């Protein structure tokens, strides 16, 4: 008897056991605009038609997508990766030191534990049997509550609850902080005066995050706090990042609300309990009720989480599961030369390799860079190259390079304060940050529980470069030795650390973080339409280049696109969140609107 599929059931089945009175989530709307031709469907029942799927790229998006597909025994999955190893940017290294081991991360290290954002990730970790390996940082811990920026020449704690303090203590300490820090006083005045600022012209379709924050609040909010924050997430220039794409709710709803920006912002937490963005609503509907309740209980009270053996443990577990699956084939060292549709009326896609071999598939899911996909589509050799798609892919080509330096010291008391770390704003004078550091992570606090060294020491991570290196040639970038020297210089200047590390290692992560620049939402909506017209949903995309740069974003995107593939929804592209109605909407937690199918 064929094994029962645990993950490809229809949405109605998934929610059949939901709370009384809750309707199952219907399938998402397929928006048909004036520039979108009606899509011919090649839909078959997943339970009776074996789907042959190619997944391109074996980073966290590709691995998690392939895993979800592999759970359906009616799917045949081929995972292509050009590198000899799987895992992409999930890179963890365990190093022997006196008294035990320390773990260095060169990519993502901690994930936000907020239920809606992390739901697909926690679901995946539970399914992989990694629940007992999750290390959580509680919301009341110093690492969660103590967040700093370096400005202009010292650490500044950002306002917020203090670890272990009561209500009165928090009020007193935050007031004293505002009085003692000039930059916080200026920031407070900008927040107080915000309601008096005029709203933007509704005709403006997008603007930079920097311009948006400066216009709504002022230069301190933008160039000090805002730039530091986006150095930490995107390593990017907030005057190039898209406000509409990244700050969707604030930009699209709060500012234009009759209730006022500040009032809407304060109500945000409560609103999230009732409604959520399109892609989060779509991911939530895929989780069975019993598992959702388990995830909710687990996430409660946690700020961030990681894995005991580092984030690389996730890619190792995914690879192990896929290699043990009878319906999965993994091809490493596989350079994709071309991706094409066999014919205008064909339901098959062809993937050609650099060695001259080719294979046909029902679906292709690309999780690699936009530039790589564009080149592969143009190399198809068809009489009518899909330039409507590739032109848009070519516009989505900007990513930043980051040097990650990890250092471990024997002295456990090097850091002057406990916390997650500190970020460095763009407005810090050059002579105080000539290395162009983005921030420093107090890894001993933020990832406590990973290292076994006894007695424990101090582990720090320094991030260098990002958008500061946009105009640098490859030959201008520091090598490992130079990067370690730069990191030590930053730590000496900012924290007074003169000790020599027991071990220090650095890796250059080239084009590691895609940047959603001004106009991103419009480009992605147009790309959705172009993919739907040309490939009728047979070619789908997912991952950091399209739907968010975080690990949580990547796993959620893979979850959604895998479900759409298994359910036979050929009209989907992976970019449904960007259609005009879906992007602007906030969907009830257990309900997604849909148009009646014609």
GROMACS .gro file of C-alpha atoms in nm, residues 326-582:
model
  257
  326UNK     CA    1   1.331   0.696  -0.224
  327UNK     CA    2   1.167   0.968  -0.436
  328UNK     CA    3   1.455   1.218  -0.425
  329UNK     CA    4   1.767   1.245  -0.638
  330UNK     CA    5   2.040   1.494  -0.541
  331UNK     CA    6   2.284   1.620  -0.803
  332UNK     CA    7   2.579   1.820  -0.671
  333UNK     CA    8   2.836   1.988  -0.893
  334UNK     CA    9   2.551   2.033  -1.141
  335UNK     CA   10   2.582   2.351  -1.344
  336UNK     CA   11   2.244   2.440  -1.495
  337UNK     CA   12   2.293   2.573  -1.847
  338UNK     CA   13   1.934   2.621  -1.961
  339UNK     CA   14   1.573   2.607  -1.847
  340UNK     CA   15   1.303   2.601  -2.112
  341UNK     CA   16   0.951   2.496  -2.193
  342UNK     CA   17   0.935   2.214  -2.444
  343UNK     CA   18   0.675   2.390  -2.651
  344UNK     CA   19   0.410   2.660  -2.637
  345UNK     CA   20   0.138   2.406  -2.566
  346UNK     CA   21   0.354   2.168  -2.364
  347UNK     CA   22   0.312   2.108  -1.993
  348UNK     CA   23   0.676   2.002  -1.959
  349UNK     CA   24   0.986   2.199  -1.864
  350UNK     CA   25   1.337   2.100  -1.970
  351UNK     CA   26   1.648   2.150  -1.757
  352UNK     CA   27   1.976   2.134  -1.947
  353UNK     CA   28   2.313   2.083  -1.780
  354UNK     CA   29   2.656   2.208  -1.877
  355UNK     CA   30   2.761   1.853  -1.968
  356UNK     CA   31   2.503   1.841  -2.247
  357UNK     CA   32   2.245   1.622  -2.071
  358UNK     CA   33   1.884   1.733  -2.024
  359UNK     CA   34   1.578   1.615  -1.831
  360UNK     CA   35   1.208   1.695  -1.850
  361UNK     CA   36   0.994   1.793  -1.552
  362UNK     CA   37   0.637   1.888  -1.478
  363UNK     CA   38   0.758   2.180  -1.265
  364UNK     CA   39   1.079   2.369  -1.205
  365UNK     CA   40   1.126   2.565  -0.881
  366UNK     CA   41   1.421   2.805  -0.891
  367UNK     CA   42   1.568   2.921  -0.560
  368UNK     CA   43   1.892   3.066  -0.699
  369UNK     CA   44   1.978   3.424  -0.789
  370UNK     CA   45   1.767   3.620  -1.033
  371UNK     CA   46   2.073   3.670  -1.254
  372UNK     CA   47   2.138   3.296  -1.275
  373UNK     CA   48   1.776   3.222  -1.367
  374UNK     CA   49   1.782   3.493  -1.633
  375UNK     CA   50   2.093   3.345  -1.796
  376UNK     CA   51   1.945   2.995  -1.788
  377UNK     CA   52   1.622   3.109  -1.953
  378UNK     CA   53   1.806   3.303  -2.225
  379UNK     CA   54   2.026   3.001  -2.299
  380UNK     CA   55   1.722   2.789  -2.384
  381UNK     CA   56   1.770   2.847  -2.756
  382UNK     CA   57   1.401   2.902  -2.829
  383UNK     CA   58   1.289   3.118  -3.119
  384UNK     CA   59   1.110   3.349  -2.877
  385UNK     CA   60   1.330   3.398  -2.569
  386UNK     CA   61   1.129   3.491  -2.257
  387UNK     CA   62   1.260   3.847  -2.241
  388UNK     CA   63   0.945   3.965  -2.062
  389UNK     CA   64   1.068   3.752  -1.771
  390UNK     CA   65   1.444   3.793  -1.804
  391UNK     CA   66   1.432   4.173  -1.829
  392UNK     CA   67   1.262   4.186  -1.488
  393UNK     CA   68   1.499   3.929  -1.342
  394UNK     CA   69   1.793   4.139  -1.459
  395UNK     CA   70   1.655   4.440  -1.272
  396UNK     CA   71   1.653   4.233  -0.951
  397UNK     CA   72   2.031   4.192  -0.936
  398UNK     CA   73   2.164   4.389  -0.637
  399UNK     CA   74   2.314   4.212  -0.336
  400UNK     CA   75   2.577   4.311  -0.081
  401UNK     CA   76   2.894   4.135   0.029
  402UNK     CA   77   2.971   4.084   0.398
  403UNK     CA   78   3.286   3.972   0.576
  404UNK     CA   79   3.203   3.771   0.888
  405UNK     CA   80   3.479   3.753   1.151
  406UNK     CA   81   3.446   3.522   1.452
  407UNK     CA   82   3.678   3.559   1.751
  408UNK     CA   83   3.704   3.354   2.070
  409UNK     CA   84   3.888   3.480   2.379
  410UNK     CA   85   3.986   3.293   2.693
  411UNK     CA   86   3.878   3.580   2.920
  412UNK     CA   87   3.503   3.549   2.994
  413UNK     CA   88   3.470   3.910   3.112
  414UNK     CA   89   3.579   4.115   2.810
  415UNK     CA   90   3.243   4.269   2.723
  416UNK     CA   91   3.151   4.578   2.929
  417UNK     CA   92   2.782   4.488   2.929
  418UNK     CA   93   2.560   4.191   2.858
  419UNK     CA   94   2.328   4.188   2.558
  420UNK     CA   95   2.279   4.081   2.199
  421UNK     CA   96   2.545   4.316   2.068
  422UNK     CA   97   2.553   4.654   1.898
  423UNK     CA   98   2.496   4.799   1.553
  424UNK     CA   99   2.678   5.090   1.394
  425UNK     CA  100   2.483   5.369   1.219
  426UNK     CA  101   2.587   5.528   0.892
  427UNK     CA  102   2.625   5.861   1.075
  428UNK     CA  103   2.919   5.748   1.293
  429UNK     CA  104   3.226   5.955   1.192
  430UNK     CA  105   3.468   5.776   0.960
  431UNK     CA  106   3.760   5.804   1.204
  432UNK     CA  107   3.557   5.602   1.457
  433UNK     CA  108   3.470   5.331   1.204
  434UNK     CA  109   3.729   5.330   0.923
  435UNK     CA  110   3.691   4.952   0.888
  436UNK     CA  111   3.328   5.005   0.780
  437UNK     CA  112   3.198   4.765   1.040
  438UNK     CA  113   2.822   4.708   1.046
  439UNK     CA  114   2.794   4.571   1.397
  440UNK     CA  115   2.928   4.337   1.664
  441UNK     CA  116   2.740   4.037   1.804
  442UNK     CA  117   2.803   3.927   2.161
  443UNK     CA  118   2.777   3.564   2.055
  444UNK     CA  119   2.845   3.431   2.406
  445UNK     CA  120   2.514   3.589   2.512
  446UNK     CA  121   2.307   3.567   2.194
  447UNK     CA  122   2.380   3.197   2.135
  448UNK     CA  123   2.440   3.077   2.490
  449UNK     CA  124   2.445   2.699   2.521
  450UNK     CA  125   2.628   2.610   2.200
  451UNK     CA  126   2.985   2.606   2.331
  452UNK     CA  127   3.124   2.338   2.562
  453UNK     CA  128   3.454   2.508   2.654
  454UNK     CA  129   3.511   2.491   3.030
  455UNK     CA  130   3.580   2.740   3.169
  456UNK     CA  131   3.383   2.947   2.917
  457UNK     CA  132   3.540   3.238   2.735
  458UNK     CA  133   3.407   3.527   2.527
  459UNK     CA  134   3.285   3.477   2.169
  460UNK     CA  135   3.231   3.776   1.940
  461UNK     CA  136   3.133   3.823   1.576
  462UNK     CA  137   3.222   4.135   1.378
  463UNK     CA  138   3.040   4.208   1.051
  464UNK     CA  139   3.221   4.423   0.795
  465UNK     CA  140   3.130   4.574   0.460
  466UNK     CA  141   2.780   4.541   0.324
  467UNK     CA  142   2.672   4.841   0.119
  468UNK     CA  143   2.993   5.025   0.213
  469UNK     CA  144   3.176   4.792  -0.026
  470UNK     CA  145   2.938   4.833  -0.321
  471UNK     CA  146   3.195   5.011  -0.539
  472UNK     CA  147   3.493   4.800  -0.436
  473UNK     CA  148   3.662   4.562  -0.676
  474UNK     CA  149   3.714   4.203  -0.568
  475UNK     CA  150   4.085   4.277  -0.538
  476UNK     CA  151   4.006   4.560  -0.293
  477UNK     CA  152   3.827   4.333  -0.045
  478UNK     CA  153   4.023   4.213   0.259
  479UNK     CA  154   4.154   3.860   0.285
  480UNK     CA  155   4.105   3.657   0.602
  481UNK     CA  156   4.418   3.786   0.772
  482UNK     CA  157   4.332   4.150   0.697
  483UNK     CA  158   3.970   4.102   0.804
  484UNK     CA  159   4.073   3.959   1.141
  485UNK     CA  160   4.307   4.255   1.195
  486UNK     CA  161   4.024   4.494   1.106
  487UNK     CA  162   3.787   4.322   1.347
  488UNK     CA  163   4.041   4.339   1.630
  489UNK     CA  164   4.086   4.710   1.557
  490UNK     CA  165   3.709   4.768   1.583
  491UNK     CA  166   3.689   4.583   1.914
  492UNK     CA  167   3.986   4.772   2.057
  493UNK     CA  168   3.843   5.112   1.961
  494UNK     CA  169   3.481   5.049   2.059
  495UNK     CA  170   3.511   4.810   2.356
  496UNK     CA  171   3.869   4.853   2.472
  497UNK     CA  172   3.955   4.487   2.404
  498UNK     CA  173   4.332   4.445   2.380
  499UNK     CA  174   4.349   4.069   2.444
  500UNK     CA  175   4.457   3.836   2.167
  501UNK     CA  176   4.194   3.580   2.066
  502UNK     CA  177   4.259   3.211   2.117
  503UNK     CA  178   4.117   3.152   1.770
  504UNK     CA  179   3.986   3.386   1.500
  505UNK     CA  180   3.844   3.302   1.159
  506UNK     CA  181   3.682   3.500   0.879
  507UNK     CA  182   3.486   3.426   0.562
  508UNK     CA  183   3.390   3.658   0.280
  509UNK     CA  184   3.025   3.604   0.183
  510UNK     CA  185   2.999   3.748  -0.168
  511UNK     CA  186   2.661   3.881  -0.281
  512UNK     CA  187   2.510   3.716   0.025
  513UNK     CA  188   2.217   3.947   0.102
  514UNK     CA  189   1.983   4.057  -0.182
  515UNK     CA  190   1.860   4.414  -0.150
  516UNK     CA  191   1.492   4.495  -0.222
  517UNK     CA  192   1.540   4.843  -0.360
  518UNK     CA  193   1.287   5.114  -0.445
  519UNK     CA  194   1.026   4.975  -0.686
  520UNK     CA  195   1.064   4.614  -0.569
  521UNK     CA  196   0.693   4.552  -0.522
  522UNK     CA  197   0.604   4.670  -0.871
  523UNK     CA  198   0.888   4.467  -1.025
  524UNK     CA  199   0.781   4.151  -0.845
  525UNK     CA  200   0.416   4.196  -0.942
  526UNK     CA  201   0.521   4.238  -1.304
  527UNK     CA  202   0.747   3.934  -1.277
  528UNK     CA  203   0.458   3.732  -1.135
  529UNK     CA  204   0.243   3.828  -1.435
  530UNK     CA  205   0.524   3.757  -1.682
  531UNK     CA  206   0.599   3.414  -1.535
  532UNK     CA  207   0.230   3.326  -1.534
  533UNK     CA  208   0.183   3.429  -1.896
  534UNK     CA  209   0.495   3.262  -2.032
  535UNK     CA  210   0.519   2.947  -1.820
  536UNK     CA  211   0.166   2.909  -1.681
  537UNK     CA  212   0.294   2.827  -1.335
  538UNK     CA  213   0.528   2.550  -1.451
  539UNK     CA  214   0.825   2.767  -1.349
  540UNK     CA  215   0.809   2.894  -0.991
  541UNK     CA  216   1.052   3.098  -0.781
  542UNK     CA  217   1.124   3.117  -0.409
  543UNK     CA  218   1.391   3.242  -0.176
  544UNK     CA  219   1.585   3.548  -0.063
  545UNK     CA  220   1.589   3.712  -0.405
  546UNK     CA  221   1.211   3.729  -0.411
  547UNK     CA  222   1.027   3.705  -0.080
  548UNK     CA  223   1.257   3.803   0.210
  549UNK     CA  224   1.619   3.759   0.314
  550UNK     CA  225   1.572   3.576   0.645
  551UNK     CA  226   1.577   3.201   0.707
  552UNK     CA  227   1.218   3.220   0.831
  553UNK     CA  228   1.120   3.394   0.505
  554UNK     CA  229   1.300   3.132   0.296
  555UNK     CA  230   1.143   2.832   0.469
  556UNK     CA  231   0.797   2.990   0.454
  557UNK     CA  232   0.836   3.058   0.081
  558UNK     CA  233   0.943   2.699   0.021
  559UNK     CA  234   0.650   2.570   0.224
  560UNK     CA  235   0.400   2.770   0.020
  561UNK     CA  236   0.544   2.692  -0.323
  562UNK     CA  237   0.576   2.320  -0.244
  563UNK     CA  238   0.213   2.305  -0.132
  564UNK     CA  239   0.100   2.486  -0.448
  565UNK     CA  240   0.293   2.236  -0.660
  566UNK     CA  241   0.154   1.931  -0.483
  567UNK     CA  242  -0.200   2.066  -0.498
  568UNK     CA  243  -0.169   2.113  -0.874
  569UNK     CA  244  -0.221   2.489  -0.868
  570UNK     CA  245  -0.042   2.554  -1.196
  571UNK     CA  246  -0.126   2.925  -1.202
  572UNK     CA  247   0.096   3.002  -0.904
  573UNK     CA  248   0.447   3.144  -0.944
  574UNK     CA  249   0.566   3.192  -0.585
  575UNK     CA  250   0.511   3.568  -0.612
  576UNK     CA  251   0.140   3.583  -0.525
  577UNK     CA  252   0.210   3.802  -0.223
  578UNK     CA  253   0.294   4.088  -0.462
  579UNK     CA  254  -0.031   4.104  -0.654
  580UNK     CA  255  -0.201   4.436  -0.583
  581UNK     CA  256  -0.484   4.299  -0.375
  582UNK     CA  257  -0.280   4.044  -0.181
   0.00000   0.00000   0.00000
